mmCIF file of C-alpha atoms and ligand atoms in Angstrom:
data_model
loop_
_atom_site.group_PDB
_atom_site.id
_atom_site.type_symbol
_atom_site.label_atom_id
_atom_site.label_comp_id
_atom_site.label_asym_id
_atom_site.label_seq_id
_atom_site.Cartn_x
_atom_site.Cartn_y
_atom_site.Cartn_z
ATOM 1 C CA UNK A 1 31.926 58.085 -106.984
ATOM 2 C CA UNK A 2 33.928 56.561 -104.145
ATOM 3 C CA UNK A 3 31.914 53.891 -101.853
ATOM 4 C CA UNK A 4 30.243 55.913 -98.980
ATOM 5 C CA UNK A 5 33.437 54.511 -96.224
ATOM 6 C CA UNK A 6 35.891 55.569 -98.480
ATOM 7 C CA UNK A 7 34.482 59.268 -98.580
ATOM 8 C CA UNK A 8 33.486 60.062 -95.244
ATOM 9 C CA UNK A 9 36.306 60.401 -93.793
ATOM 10 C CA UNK A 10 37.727 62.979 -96.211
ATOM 11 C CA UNK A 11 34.270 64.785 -95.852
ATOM 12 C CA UNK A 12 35.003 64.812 -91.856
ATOM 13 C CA UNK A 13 38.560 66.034 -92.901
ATOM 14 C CA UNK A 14 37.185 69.074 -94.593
ATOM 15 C CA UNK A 15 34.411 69.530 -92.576
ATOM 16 C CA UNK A 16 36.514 69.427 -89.737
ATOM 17 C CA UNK A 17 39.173 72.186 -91.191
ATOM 18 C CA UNK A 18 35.589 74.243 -91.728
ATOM 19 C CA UNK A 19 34.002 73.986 -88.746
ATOM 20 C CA UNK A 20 36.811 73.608 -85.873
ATOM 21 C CA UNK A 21 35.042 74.403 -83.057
ATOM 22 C CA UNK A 22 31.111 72.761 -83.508
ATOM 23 C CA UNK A 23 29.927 73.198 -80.431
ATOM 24 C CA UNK A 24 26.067 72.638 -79.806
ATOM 25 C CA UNK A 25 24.478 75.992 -79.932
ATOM 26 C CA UNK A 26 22.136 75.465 -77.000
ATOM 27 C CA UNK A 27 23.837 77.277 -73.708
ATOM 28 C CA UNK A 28 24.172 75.206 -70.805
ATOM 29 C CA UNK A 29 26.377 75.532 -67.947
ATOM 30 C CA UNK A 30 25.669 71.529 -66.854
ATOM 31 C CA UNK A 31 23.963 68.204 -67.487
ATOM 32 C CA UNK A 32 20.424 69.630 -65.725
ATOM 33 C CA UNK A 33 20.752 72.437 -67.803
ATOM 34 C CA UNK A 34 21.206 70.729 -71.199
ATOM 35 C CA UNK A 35 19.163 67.814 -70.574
ATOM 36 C CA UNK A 36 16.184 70.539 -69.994
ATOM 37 C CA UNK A 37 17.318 72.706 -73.422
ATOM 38 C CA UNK A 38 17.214 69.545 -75.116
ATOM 39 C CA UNK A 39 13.789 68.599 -74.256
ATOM 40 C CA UNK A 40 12.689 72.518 -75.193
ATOM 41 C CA UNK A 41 14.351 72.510 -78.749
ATOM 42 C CA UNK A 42 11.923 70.109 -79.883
ATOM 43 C CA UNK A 43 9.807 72.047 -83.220
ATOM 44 C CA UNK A 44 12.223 74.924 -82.552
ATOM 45 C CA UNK A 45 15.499 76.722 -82.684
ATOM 46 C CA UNK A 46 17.976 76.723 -80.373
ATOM 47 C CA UNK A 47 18.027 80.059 -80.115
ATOM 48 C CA UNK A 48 14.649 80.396 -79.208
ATOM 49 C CA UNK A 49 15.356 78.072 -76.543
ATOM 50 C CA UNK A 50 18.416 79.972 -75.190
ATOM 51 C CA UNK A 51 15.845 83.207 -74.975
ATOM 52 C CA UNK A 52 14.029 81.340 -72.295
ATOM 53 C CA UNK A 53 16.703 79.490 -70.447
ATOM 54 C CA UNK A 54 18.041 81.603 -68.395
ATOM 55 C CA UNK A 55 14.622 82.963 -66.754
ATOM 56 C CA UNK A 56 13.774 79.087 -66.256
ATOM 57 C CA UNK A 57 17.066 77.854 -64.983
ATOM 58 C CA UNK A 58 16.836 80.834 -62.310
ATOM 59 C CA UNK A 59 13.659 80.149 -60.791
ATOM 60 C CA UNK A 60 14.675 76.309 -60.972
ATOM 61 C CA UNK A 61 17.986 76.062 -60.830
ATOM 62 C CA UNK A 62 18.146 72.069 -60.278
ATOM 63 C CA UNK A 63 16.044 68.755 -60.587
ATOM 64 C CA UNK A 64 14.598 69.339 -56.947
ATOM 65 C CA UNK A 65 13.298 72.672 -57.828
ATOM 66 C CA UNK A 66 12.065 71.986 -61.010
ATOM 67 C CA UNK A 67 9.859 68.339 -59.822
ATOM 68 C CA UNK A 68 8.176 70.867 -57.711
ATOM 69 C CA UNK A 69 7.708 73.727 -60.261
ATOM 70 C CA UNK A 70 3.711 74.583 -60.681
ATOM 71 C CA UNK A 71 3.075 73.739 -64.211
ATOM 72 C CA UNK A 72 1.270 76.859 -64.764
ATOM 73 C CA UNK A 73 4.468 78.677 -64.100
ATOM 74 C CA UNK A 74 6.537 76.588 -66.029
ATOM 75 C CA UNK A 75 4.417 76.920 -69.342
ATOM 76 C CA UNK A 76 4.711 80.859 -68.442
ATOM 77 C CA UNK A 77 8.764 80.425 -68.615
ATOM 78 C CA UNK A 78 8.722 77.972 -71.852
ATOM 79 C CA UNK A 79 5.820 79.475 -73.805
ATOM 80 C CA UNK A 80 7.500 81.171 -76.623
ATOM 81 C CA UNK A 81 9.432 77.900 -77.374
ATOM 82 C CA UNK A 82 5.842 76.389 -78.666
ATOM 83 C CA UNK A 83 4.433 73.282 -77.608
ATOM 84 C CA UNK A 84 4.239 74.411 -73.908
ATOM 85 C CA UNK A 85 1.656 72.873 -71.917
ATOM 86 C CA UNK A 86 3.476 69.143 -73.302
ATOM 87 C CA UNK A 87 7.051 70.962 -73.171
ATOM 88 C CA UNK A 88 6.462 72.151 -69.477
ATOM 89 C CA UNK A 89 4.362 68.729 -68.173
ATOM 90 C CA UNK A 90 7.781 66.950 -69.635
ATOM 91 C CA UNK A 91 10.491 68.675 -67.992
ATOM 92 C CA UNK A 92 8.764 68.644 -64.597
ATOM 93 C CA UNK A 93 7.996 65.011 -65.150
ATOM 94 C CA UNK A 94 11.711 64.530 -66.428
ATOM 95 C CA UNK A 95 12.905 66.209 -63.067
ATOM 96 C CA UNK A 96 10.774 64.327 -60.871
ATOM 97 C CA UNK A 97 12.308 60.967 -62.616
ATOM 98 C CA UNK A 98 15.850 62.265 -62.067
ATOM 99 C CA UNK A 99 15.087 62.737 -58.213
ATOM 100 C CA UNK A 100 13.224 59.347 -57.783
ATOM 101 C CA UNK A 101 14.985 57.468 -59.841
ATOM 102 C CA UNK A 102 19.104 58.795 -60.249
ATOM 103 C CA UNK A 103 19.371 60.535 -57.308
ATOM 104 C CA UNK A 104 18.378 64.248 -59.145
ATOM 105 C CA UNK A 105 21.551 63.490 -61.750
ATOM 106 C CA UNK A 106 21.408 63.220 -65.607
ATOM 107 C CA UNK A 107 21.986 59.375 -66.277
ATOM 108 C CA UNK A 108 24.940 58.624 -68.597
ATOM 109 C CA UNK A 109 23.216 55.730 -70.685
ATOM 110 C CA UNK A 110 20.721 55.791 -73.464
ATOM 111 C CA UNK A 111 18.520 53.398 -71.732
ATOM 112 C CA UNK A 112 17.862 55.282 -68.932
ATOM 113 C CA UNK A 113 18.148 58.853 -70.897
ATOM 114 C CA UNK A 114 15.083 57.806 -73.515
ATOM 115 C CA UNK A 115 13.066 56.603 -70.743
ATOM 116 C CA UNK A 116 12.694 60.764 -69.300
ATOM 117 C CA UNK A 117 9.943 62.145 -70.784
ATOM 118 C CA UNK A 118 10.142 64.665 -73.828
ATOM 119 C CA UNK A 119 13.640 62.269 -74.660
ATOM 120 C CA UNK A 120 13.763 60.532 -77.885
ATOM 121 C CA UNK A 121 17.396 58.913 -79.069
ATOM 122 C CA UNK A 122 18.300 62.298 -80.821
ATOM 123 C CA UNK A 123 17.877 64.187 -76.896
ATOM 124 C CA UNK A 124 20.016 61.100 -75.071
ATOM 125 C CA UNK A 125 22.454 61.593 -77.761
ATOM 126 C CA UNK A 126 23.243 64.753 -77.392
ATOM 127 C CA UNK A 127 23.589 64.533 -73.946
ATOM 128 C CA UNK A 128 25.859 61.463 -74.160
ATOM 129 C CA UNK A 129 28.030 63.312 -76.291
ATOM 130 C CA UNK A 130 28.262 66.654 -75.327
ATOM 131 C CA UNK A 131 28.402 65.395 -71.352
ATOM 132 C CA UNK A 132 29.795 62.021 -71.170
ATOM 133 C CA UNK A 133 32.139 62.028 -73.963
ATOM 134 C CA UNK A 134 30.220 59.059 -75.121
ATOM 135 C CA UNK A 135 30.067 57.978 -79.193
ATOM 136 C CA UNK A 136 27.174 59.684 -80.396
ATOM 137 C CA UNK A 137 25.291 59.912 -83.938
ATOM 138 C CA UNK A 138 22.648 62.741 -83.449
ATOM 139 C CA UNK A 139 20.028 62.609 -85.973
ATOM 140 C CA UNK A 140 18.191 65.722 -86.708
ATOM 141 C CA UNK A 141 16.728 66.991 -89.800
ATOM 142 C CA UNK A 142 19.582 68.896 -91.032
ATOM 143 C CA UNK A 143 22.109 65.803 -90.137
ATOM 144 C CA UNK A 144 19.520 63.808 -91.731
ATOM 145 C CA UNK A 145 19.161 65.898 -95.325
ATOM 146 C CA UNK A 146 22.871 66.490 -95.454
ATOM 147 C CA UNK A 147 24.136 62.623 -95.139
ATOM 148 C CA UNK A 148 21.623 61.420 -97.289
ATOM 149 C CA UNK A 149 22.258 64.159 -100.041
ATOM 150 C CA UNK A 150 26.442 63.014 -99.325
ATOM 151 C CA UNK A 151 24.746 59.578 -100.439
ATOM 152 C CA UNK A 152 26.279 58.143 -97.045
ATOM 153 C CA UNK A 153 23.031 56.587 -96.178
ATOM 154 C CA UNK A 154 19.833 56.193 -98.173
ATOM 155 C CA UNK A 155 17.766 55.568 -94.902
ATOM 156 C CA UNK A 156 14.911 57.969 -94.056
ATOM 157 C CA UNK A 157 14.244 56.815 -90.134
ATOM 158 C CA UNK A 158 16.208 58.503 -87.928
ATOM 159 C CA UNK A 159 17.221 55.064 -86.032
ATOM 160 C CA UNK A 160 18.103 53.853 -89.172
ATOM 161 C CA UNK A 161 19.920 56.757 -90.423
ATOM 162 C CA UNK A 162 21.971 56.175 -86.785
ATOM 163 C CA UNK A 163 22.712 53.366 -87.176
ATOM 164 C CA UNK A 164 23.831 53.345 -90.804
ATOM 165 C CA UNK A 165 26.104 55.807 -90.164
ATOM 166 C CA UNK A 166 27.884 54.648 -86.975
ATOM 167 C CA UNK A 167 28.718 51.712 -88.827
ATOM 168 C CA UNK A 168 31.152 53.981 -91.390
ATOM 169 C CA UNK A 169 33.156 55.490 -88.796
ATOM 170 C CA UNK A 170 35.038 54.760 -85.901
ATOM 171 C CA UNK A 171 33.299 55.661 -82.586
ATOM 172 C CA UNK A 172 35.831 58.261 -81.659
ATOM 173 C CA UNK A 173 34.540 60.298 -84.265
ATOM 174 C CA UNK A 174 30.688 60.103 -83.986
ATOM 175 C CA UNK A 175 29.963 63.221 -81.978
ATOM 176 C CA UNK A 176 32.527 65.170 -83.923
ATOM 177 C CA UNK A 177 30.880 64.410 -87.186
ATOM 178 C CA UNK A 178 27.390 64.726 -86.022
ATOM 179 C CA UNK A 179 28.119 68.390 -84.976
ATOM 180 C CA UNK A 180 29.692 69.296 -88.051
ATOM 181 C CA UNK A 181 27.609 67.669 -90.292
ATOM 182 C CA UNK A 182 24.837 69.685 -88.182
ATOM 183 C CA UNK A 183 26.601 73.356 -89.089
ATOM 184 C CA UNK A 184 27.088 72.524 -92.683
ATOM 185 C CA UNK A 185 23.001 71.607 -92.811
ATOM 186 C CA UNK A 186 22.671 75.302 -91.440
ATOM 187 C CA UNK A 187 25.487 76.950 -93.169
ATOM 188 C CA UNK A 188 25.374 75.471 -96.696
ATOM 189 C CA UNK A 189 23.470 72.612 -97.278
ATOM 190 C CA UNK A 190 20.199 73.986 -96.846
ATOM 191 C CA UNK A 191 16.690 72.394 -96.844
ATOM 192 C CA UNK A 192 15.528 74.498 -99.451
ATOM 193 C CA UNK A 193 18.574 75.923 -101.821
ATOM 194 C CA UNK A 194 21.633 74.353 -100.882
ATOM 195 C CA UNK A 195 24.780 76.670 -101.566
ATOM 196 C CA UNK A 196 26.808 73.586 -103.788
ATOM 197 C CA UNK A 197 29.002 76.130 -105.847
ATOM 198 C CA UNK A 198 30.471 77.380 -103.003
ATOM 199 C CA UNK A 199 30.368 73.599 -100.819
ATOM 200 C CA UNK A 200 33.929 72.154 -100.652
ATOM 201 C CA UNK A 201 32.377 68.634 -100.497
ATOM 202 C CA UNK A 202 30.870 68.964 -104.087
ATOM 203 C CA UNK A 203 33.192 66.881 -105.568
ATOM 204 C CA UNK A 204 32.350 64.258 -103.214
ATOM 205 C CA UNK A 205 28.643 64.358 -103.244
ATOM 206 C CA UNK A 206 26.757 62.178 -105.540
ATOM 207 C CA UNK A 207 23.251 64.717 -104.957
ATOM 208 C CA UNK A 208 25.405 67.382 -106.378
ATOM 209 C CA UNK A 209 26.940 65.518 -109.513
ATOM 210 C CA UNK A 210 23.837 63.983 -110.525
ATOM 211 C CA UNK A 211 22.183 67.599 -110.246
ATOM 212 C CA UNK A 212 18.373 66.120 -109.555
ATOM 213 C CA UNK A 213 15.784 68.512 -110.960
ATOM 214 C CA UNK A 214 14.152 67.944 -107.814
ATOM 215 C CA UNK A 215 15.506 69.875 -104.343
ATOM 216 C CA UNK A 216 15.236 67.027 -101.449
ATOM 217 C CA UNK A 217 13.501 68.631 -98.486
ATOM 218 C CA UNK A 218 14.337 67.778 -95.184
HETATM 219 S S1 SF4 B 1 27.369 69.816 -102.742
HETATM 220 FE FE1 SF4 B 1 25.359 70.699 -102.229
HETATM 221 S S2 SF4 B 1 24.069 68.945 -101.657
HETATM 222 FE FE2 SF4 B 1 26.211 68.265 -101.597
HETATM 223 S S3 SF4 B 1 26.841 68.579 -99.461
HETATM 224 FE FE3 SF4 B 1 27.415 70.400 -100.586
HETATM 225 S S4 SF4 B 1 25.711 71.830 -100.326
HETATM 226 FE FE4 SF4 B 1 24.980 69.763 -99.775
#
């Protein structure tokens, strides 16, 4: 098996030909809006998170509105999406921070992103990414499972796993890869029974040719 530098870039190849356009599945319609989704996909899907959006973003359509939300109403709007006392004290504290602090915009650095509350490096990545264009390896569990099983990293923090990973490709490409490593983790390389006979990477993935008796959860 080729050296993990050597192979990803013919696993973004075909990844790329599979997935052309890997879009993040949250709906937004601007930085306020995706910074907020972010926070709320925490411990849930993103499509659970799109089923509350809209109500939320149209009773607070903006930082301003939204540092001056009642939490009580706010858990009301996020409450399916789980977690939402801490999910709703976050995004109100998140949108007070963007008035005080940046003027009621979304900040374009990670410094300044992780320090919102409810945003850890995977939430300012996406944001820097998806928003500013900005080189960005986003580490969730199924980007996580899938580049580990590609043997591209044998990390298990997230940081780490970052990290590791931005150091085998060239920054233009980080997003990009991130996104479709992210739909392959949901279309074929799943936690549980991963679909390798039909995975066009199998001949490039040392999980798959060593065929452990053991399935790696996420
Ligand atoms: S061959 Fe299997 S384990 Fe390897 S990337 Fe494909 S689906 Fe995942």
């Amino acid at each position: 098996m080729e050296y993990p530098r050597s192979r990803i870039l013919k696993i973004y190849d075909i990844l790329n030909k599979r997935y052309p356009d890997p879009r993040t599945l949250l709906h937004f319609r601007n930085p306020f809006e995706l910074l907020i989704s972010v926070i709320l996909s925490a411990q849930t899907t993103d499509r659970q998170v799109n089923e509350v959006t809209p109500g939320l973003f149209e009773a607070y359509p903006d930082a301003a509105s939204l540092s001056r939300a009642e939490q009580e109403s706010v858990e009301n709007l996020v409450r399916s999406t789980g977690f939402y006392r801490q999910k709703a004290k976050n995004i109100i504290a998140t949108a007070r921070q963007l008035e005080d602090v940046h003027g009621g915009a979304v900040p374009a650095g990670m410094d300044e992103l992780t320090r919102l509350p409810g945003v850890g490096r995977k939430s300012a990545n996406v944001v820097l990414g998806h928003i500013y264009n900005r080189p960005a390896v986003i580490v969730d569990t199924h980007f996580s499972r899938v580049v580990r099983r590609l043997g591209l990293t044998q990390a298990e923090q997230p940081e780490k796993i970052e990290k590791e990973i931005a150091l085998l490709l060239a920054p233009e490409f980080h997003t990009r890869f991130s996104m479709v490593i992210n739909y392959h983790g949901r279309d074929l390389c799943l936690a549980r029974r991963p679909k390798c006979g039909e995975c066009p990477l199998n001949t490039l993935c040392p999980w798959y040719s060593e065929k452990p008796a053991v399935v790696l959860r996420e």
